[in-house]
Amino acid sequence: MIRRLSAVLCGLVLTASAHAQTVDDIVAKHIEALGGAEAIAKVQTIRVTGSMSMGMGDAPVVVEFKRPDKQRTDFFVMGMSGTRAYDGAHGWQVMPFGGNTSAELMPDAEARSMASQLPFLDPLVGAKARGDSLVLLGKAKVDGTEMWRIKLLGPNKRTAVYYLDTETFLLMKEESKRVMRGQEVDAETVFGDYKEIQGLMVPFTRTSSMAGMDRRQVMSCDKVEVNIPIDDARFAVPAGAAPADSSRARRMRGSFVPKSDQKVDSMKVRRP
């Protein structure tokens, strides 16, 4: 009887071990769900065209990414255009809503925060190669959907928690910290409405919110283009950009406030 019980217990332990998933296992499934490592590696540029909810209404927006770490966002409101960009080393912006249409550099902390918000294509792809550590926190339910929770610890003290759907292994939510107007605040981004674009699963909605603000920023994609030519000059800091600590730069940083009363079905995953 004792031998039989021991054999049963041993079998249960072996079965549990065989089904235990490590953070590497889950990230590998996540990468496969996105389209696979080979397809992701082929992506050099992405351009997203859509709209973003802002304090002055919905605005057309164009977001561009280029390997390894360049990004640019252009938005258009009331006949004016604004820009936020990162050239791989420095962040800069043009925010005309306070009456000034010249470029200004971002403070270093804000530029680093922008660069860390969305690594090229997906925050978990290539995380360890960038020097990030990943820790599996277990499962949690979000709006009735079971999620894997993975914590990222970056070498620059950046931390974030990512939620992956346990069935699709697609990224559903990010919890992180961002620098806004010189202050570090808790931030959340919810991803939804995934569609396949050239073999890659891409979220067509992103809903962002920050602690202390009752407004949310919702970006909805109309078109996603992959591997189109994008000149490096699109991301370069404009000549004559104002220093980040100038009085003009401080005024400009306080001139733009996003909107947030839209509700998005954040857990919706649509396949073609």
Short mmCIF file of C-alpha atoms in Angstrom, two decimals:
data_model
loop_
_atom_site.label_atom_id
_atom_site.label_comp_id
_atom_site.label_asym_id
_atom_site.label_seq_id
_atom_site.Cartn_x
_atom_site.Cartn_y
_atom_site.Cartn_z
CA MET A 1 0.00 0.00 0.00
CA ILE A 2 2.81 2.38 0.94
CA ARG A 3 4.66 1.56 -2.28
CA ARG A 4 1.53 2.17 -4.32
CA LEU A 5 0.91 5.53 -2.59
CA SER A 6 4.53 6.55 -3.13
CA ALA A 7 4.27 5.67 -6.82
CA VAL A 8 1.09 7.72 -7.16
CA LEU A 9 2.66 10.72 -5.42
CA CYS A 10 5.80 10.42 -7.54
CA GLY A 11 3.64 10.34 -10.67
CA LEU A 12 1.76 13.45 -9.58
CA VAL A 13 5.01 15.33 -8.97
CA LEU A 14 6.40 14.33 -12.36
CA THR A 15 3.15 15.30 -14.09
CA ALA A 16 3.10 18.72 -12.36
CA SER A 17 6.72 19.31 -13.32
CA ALA A 18 6.05 18.35 -16.91
CA HIS A 19 3.21 20.88 -17.10
CA ALA A 20 4.98 23.66 -15.19
CA GLN A 21 5.70 26.60 -17.49
CA THR A 22 8.68 28.90 -17.12
CA VAL A 23 8.79 32.52 -18.14
CA ASP A 24 10.91 31.49 -21.15
CA ASP A 25 8.24 28.99 -22.21
CA ILE A 26 5.52 31.62 -22.03
CA VAL A 27 7.51 34.29 -23.85
CA ALA A 28 8.34 31.75 -26.57
CA LYS A 29 4.62 31.04 -27.02
CA HIS A 30 3.96 34.79 -27.06
CA ILE A 31 6.51 35.31 -29.84
CA GLU A 32 4.98 32.43 -31.80
CA ALA A 33 1.52 33.97 -31.34
CA LEU A 34 2.79 37.26 -32.75
CA GLY A 35 3.93 35.49 -35.92
CA GLY A 36 7.19 33.80 -34.98
CA ALA A 37 10.75 34.95 -34.38
CA GLU A 38 11.72 34.71 -38.05
CA ALA A 39 8.85 36.93 -39.23
CA ILE A 40 9.50 39.45 -36.46
CA ALA A 41 13.22 39.63 -37.29
CA LYS A 42 12.38 40.60 -40.87
CA VAL A 43 10.48 43.70 -39.76
CA GLN A 44 12.62 46.82 -40.09
CA THR A 45 10.01 49.59 -40.14
CA ILE A 46 6.36 50.04 -39.20
CA ARG A 47 4.01 52.93 -39.94
CA VAL A 48 0.64 53.10 -38.18
CA THR A 49 -2.07 55.48 -39.42
CA GLY A 50 -5.15 56.11 -37.31
CA SER A 51 -6.74 58.45 -34.80
CA MET A 52 -6.15 59.35 -31.18
CA SER A 53 -8.55 60.81 -28.64
CA MET A 54 -7.21 64.09 -27.24
CA GLY A 55 -8.43 66.99 -25.12
CA MET A 56 -9.40 68.85 -28.29
CA GLY A 57 -11.21 65.91 -29.90
CA ASP A 58 -10.17 62.95 -31.99
CA ALA A 59 -7.04 63.69 -34.00
CA PRO A 60 -5.50 61.95 -37.01
CA VAL A 61 -2.20 60.38 -36.00
CA VAL A 62 0.76 58.71 -37.71
CA VAL A 63 3.21 56.61 -35.68
CA GLU A 64 6.49 55.39 -37.17
CA PHE A 65 9.05 52.92 -35.82
CA LYS A 66 12.44 52.00 -37.24
CA ARG A 67 14.96 49.52 -35.93
CA PRO A 68 16.60 49.47 -33.56
CA ASP A 69 14.98 52.17 -31.43
CA LYS A 70 13.70 55.12 -33.45
CA GLN A 71 10.12 56.27 -33.14
CA ARG A 72 8.00 59.26 -34.13
CA THR A 73 4.38 60.29 -33.58
CA ASP A 74 2.67 63.07 -35.56
CA PHE A 75 -0.84 64.25 -34.71
CA PHE A 76 -3.06 66.93 -36.27
CA VAL A 77 -5.59 69.07 -34.36
CA MET A 78 -7.45 72.22 -35.46
CA GLY A 79 -5.13 72.81 -38.37
CA MET A 80 -2.01 72.41 -36.22
CA SER A 81 0.44 69.50 -36.19
CA GLY A 82 2.36 68.21 -33.18
CA THR A 83 5.28 65.78 -33.04
CA ARG A 84 6.97 63.61 -30.43
CA ALA A 85 10.05 61.69 -31.54
CA TYR A 86 13.07 59.73 -30.34
CA ASP A 87 16.15 59.33 -32.55
CA GLY A 88 17.75 56.53 -30.54
CA ALA A 89 19.59 58.91 -28.22
CA HIS A 90 17.49 62.06 -27.72
CA GLY A 91 13.80 62.85 -27.49
CA TRP A 92 12.24 65.98 -28.95
CA GLN A 93 8.80 67.42 -29.59
CA VAL A 94 6.82 70.16 -31.27
CA MET A 95 3.68 71.08 -29.30
CA PRO A 96 2.04 74.11 -30.97
CA PHE A 97 -1.04 74.23 -28.78
CA GLY A 98 0.58 76.72 -26.42
CA GLY A 99 1.27 79.08 -29.31
CA ASN A 100 4.81 77.99 -30.19
CA THR A 101 5.58 75.90 -33.27
CA SER A 102 9.34 75.41 -32.70
CA ALA A 103 10.97 72.14 -31.65
CA GLU A 104 12.29 71.50 -28.15
CA LEU A 105 14.36 68.72 -26.62
CA MET A 106 12.78 66.51 -23.98
CA PRO A 107 14.41 66.22 -20.55
CA ASP A 108 16.56 63.07 -20.36
CA ALA A 109 14.17 61.31 -17.97
CA GLU A 110 11.20 61.98 -20.23
CA ALA A 111 13.10 60.85 -23.33
CA ARG A 112 14.12 57.59 -21.61
CA SER A 113 10.52 57.10 -20.55
CA MET A 114 9.32 57.55 -24.13
CA ALA A 115 11.96 55.14 -25.45
CA SER A 116 10.93 52.47 -22.95
CA GLN A 117 7.18 52.73 -23.52
CA LEU A 118 7.12 50.54 -26.60
CA PRO A 119 10.29 48.76 -27.73
CA PHE A 120 10.21 48.00 -31.44
CA LEU A 121 7.15 45.87 -32.26
CA ASP A 122 6.67 44.32 -28.78
CA PRO A 123 8.21 44.90 -25.30
CA LEU A 124 8.89 41.21 -24.60
CA VAL A 125 10.54 40.45 -27.95
CA GLY A 126 14.31 40.58 -27.42
CA ALA A 127 13.93 41.65 -23.79
CA LYS A 128 16.81 39.52 -22.48
CA ALA A 129 19.06 40.56 -25.38
CA ARG A 130 18.54 44.18 -24.23
CA GLY A 131 19.65 43.22 -20.72
CA ASP A 132 16.15 43.05 -19.20
CA SER A 133 15.26 40.39 -16.63
CA LEU A 134 11.88 38.66 -16.77
CA VAL A 135 10.06 37.18 -13.77
CA LEU A 136 6.88 35.09 -13.97
CA LEU A 137 4.39 36.36 -11.36
CA GLY A 138 1.76 33.72 -12.02
CA LYS A 139 -1.80 34.12 -13.26
CA ALA A 140 -4.48 36.74 -12.64
CA LYS A 141 -7.97 37.40 -13.95
CA VAL A 142 -8.61 40.70 -15.71
CA ASP A 143 -12.22 41.46 -16.64
CA GLY A 144 -12.93 37.74 -16.48
CA THR A 145 -10.03 36.74 -18.73
CA GLU A 146 -7.17 34.66 -17.29
CA MET A 147 -3.76 36.23 -17.87
CA TRP A 148 -0.11 35.34 -17.32
CA ARG A 149 1.69 38.17 -15.48
CA ILE A 150 5.34 38.80 -16.36
CA LYS A 151 7.46 41.42 -14.63
CA LEU A 152 10.26 43.12 -16.55
CA LEU A 153 13.26 44.58 -14.72
CA GLY A 154 15.43 46.77 -16.91
CA PRO A 155 19.10 47.67 -16.38
CA ASN A 156 18.08 51.34 -16.18
CA LYS A 157 15.82 50.55 -13.19
CA ARG A 158 12.77 50.47 -15.44
CA THR A 159 10.04 48.08 -14.28
CA ALA A 160 6.85 46.99 -15.98
CA VAL A 161 4.31 44.19 -15.68
CA TYR A 162 2.86 42.58 -18.82
CA TYR A 163 -0.35 40.57 -19.04
CA LEU A 164 -0.62 37.81 -21.67
CA ASP A 165 -3.88 36.01 -22.47
CA THR A 166 -3.40 32.39 -21.35
CA GLU A 167 -5.18 31.10 -24.48
CA THR A 168 -3.87 33.35 -27.26
CA PHE A 169 -0.58 34.37 -25.55
CA LEU A 170 -1.06 37.87 -26.98
CA LEU A 171 -0.22 40.97 -24.94
CA MET A 172 -3.35 42.45 -23.36
CA LYS A 173 -2.08 44.98 -20.82
CA GLU A 174 1.03 46.78 -19.62
CA GLU A 175 1.53 48.41 -16.21
CA SER A 176 4.55 50.70 -15.99
CA LYS A 177 5.86 54.07 -14.86
CA ARG A 178 6.26 57.11 -17.11
CA VAL A 179 7.72 60.56 -16.68
CA MET A 180 5.25 63.38 -17.33
CA ARG A 181 6.16 67.01 -16.69
CA GLY A 182 9.15 65.88 -14.68
CA GLN A 183 7.18 63.54 -12.41
CA GLU A 184 7.14 59.72 -12.44
CA VAL A 185 3.58 58.38 -12.52
CA ASP A 186 1.93 54.96 -12.73
CA ALA A 187 0.66 54.21 -16.23
CA GLU A 188 -1.43 51.51 -17.87
CA THR A 189 -1.87 50.57 -21.52
CA VAL A 190 -4.50 48.08 -22.69
CA PHE A 191 -4.10 46.41 -26.10
CA GLY A 192 -6.96 44.99 -28.14
CA ASP A 193 -8.57 44.23 -31.51
CA TYR A 194 -5.64 42.21 -32.87
CA LYS A 195 -5.45 41.69 -36.63
CA GLU A 196 -2.99 39.88 -38.84
CA ILE A 197 -0.77 42.12 -40.99
CA GLN A 198 1.74 40.38 -43.27
CA GLY A 199 1.92 37.39 -40.94
CA LEU A 200 2.15 39.45 -37.75
CA MET A 201 -0.54 39.93 -35.10
CA VAL A 202 -0.88 43.68 -34.44
CA PRO A 203 -3.14 45.41 -31.86
CA PHE A 204 -5.39 47.96 -33.56
CA THR A 205 -6.43 49.67 -30.31
CA ARG A 206 -4.31 50.99 -27.45
CA THR A 207 -5.95 52.62 -24.43
CA SER A 208 -3.58 54.49 -22.10
CA SER A 209 -4.21 56.02 -18.69
CA MET A 210 -2.07 57.52 -15.93
CA ALA A 211 -2.54 57.85 -12.19
CA GLY A 212 -3.90 61.22 -11.13
CA MET A 213 -5.60 61.85 -14.47
CA ASP A 214 -9.27 61.11 -15.13
CA ARG A 215 -8.72 61.09 -18.87
CA ARG A 216 -7.67 58.23 -21.08
CA GLN A 217 -5.94 58.33 -24.45
CA VAL A 218 -7.28 55.91 -27.03
CA MET A 219 -5.42 55.19 -30.25
CA SER A 220 -7.31 53.36 -32.99
CA CYS A 221 -5.45 52.10 -36.07
CA ASP A 222 -6.85 52.33 -39.59
CA LYS A 223 -3.78 51.05 -41.45
CA VAL A 224 -0.51 49.35 -40.53
CA GLU A 225 2.34 49.28 -43.08
CA VAL A 226 5.39 47.05 -42.62
CA ASN A 227 8.88 47.44 -44.12
CA ILE A 228 8.20 50.65 -45.99
CA PRO A 229 11.05 53.15 -46.58
CA ILE A 230 11.38 55.64 -43.70
CA ASP A 231 14.33 58.04 -43.78
CA ASP A 232 16.39 58.46 -40.59
CA ALA A 233 15.92 62.21 -41.00
CA ARG A 234 12.31 61.75 -39.88
CA PHE A 235 13.56 61.04 -36.35
CA ALA A 236 16.52 63.45 -36.17
CA VAL A 237 16.41 66.39 -33.75
CA PRO A 238 15.63 69.56 -35.76
CA ALA A 239 18.35 72.19 -35.93
CA GLY A 240 17.82 74.94 -33.39
CA ALA A 241 15.66 72.85 -31.02
CA ALA A 242 15.26 74.59 -27.66
CA PRO A 243 17.10 73.05 -24.68
CA ALA A 244 14.92 70.97 -22.41
CA ASP A 245 15.41 73.29 -19.44
CA SER A 246 14.48 76.51 -21.26
CA SER A 247 11.45 78.53 -20.14
CA ARG A 248 9.86 77.97 -23.57
CA ALA A 249 10.27 74.21 -23.21
CA ARG A 250 8.67 74.27 -19.76
CA ARG A 251 5.68 76.21 -21.12
CA MET A 252 5.29 73.80 -24.01
CA ARG A 253 5.33 70.73 -21.78
CA GLY A 254 2.25 72.01 -19.98
CA SER A 255 0.31 72.91 -23.12
CA PHE A 256 -1.12 69.55 -24.10
CA VAL A 257 -3.57 67.37 -22.20
CA PRO A 258 -5.09 64.16 -23.60
CA LYS A 259 -8.74 63.20 -23.45
CA SER A 260 -10.26 60.06 -22.04
CA ASP A 261 -13.90 59.28 -22.04
CA GLN A 262 -13.89 56.55 -24.65
CA LYS A 263 -14.41 52.92 -23.78
CA VAL A 264 -12.75 50.15 -25.79
CA ASP A 265 -13.39 46.39 -25.67
CA SER A 266 -9.83 45.82 -24.47
CA MET A 267 -9.90 42.04 -24.46
CA LYS A 268 -11.30 41.62 -27.97
CA VAL A 269 -9.03 39.59 -30.23
CA ARG A 270 -10.12 39.48 -33.85
CA ARG A 271 -8.48 37.10 -36.29
CA PRO A 272 -8.94 37.34 -40.06
#
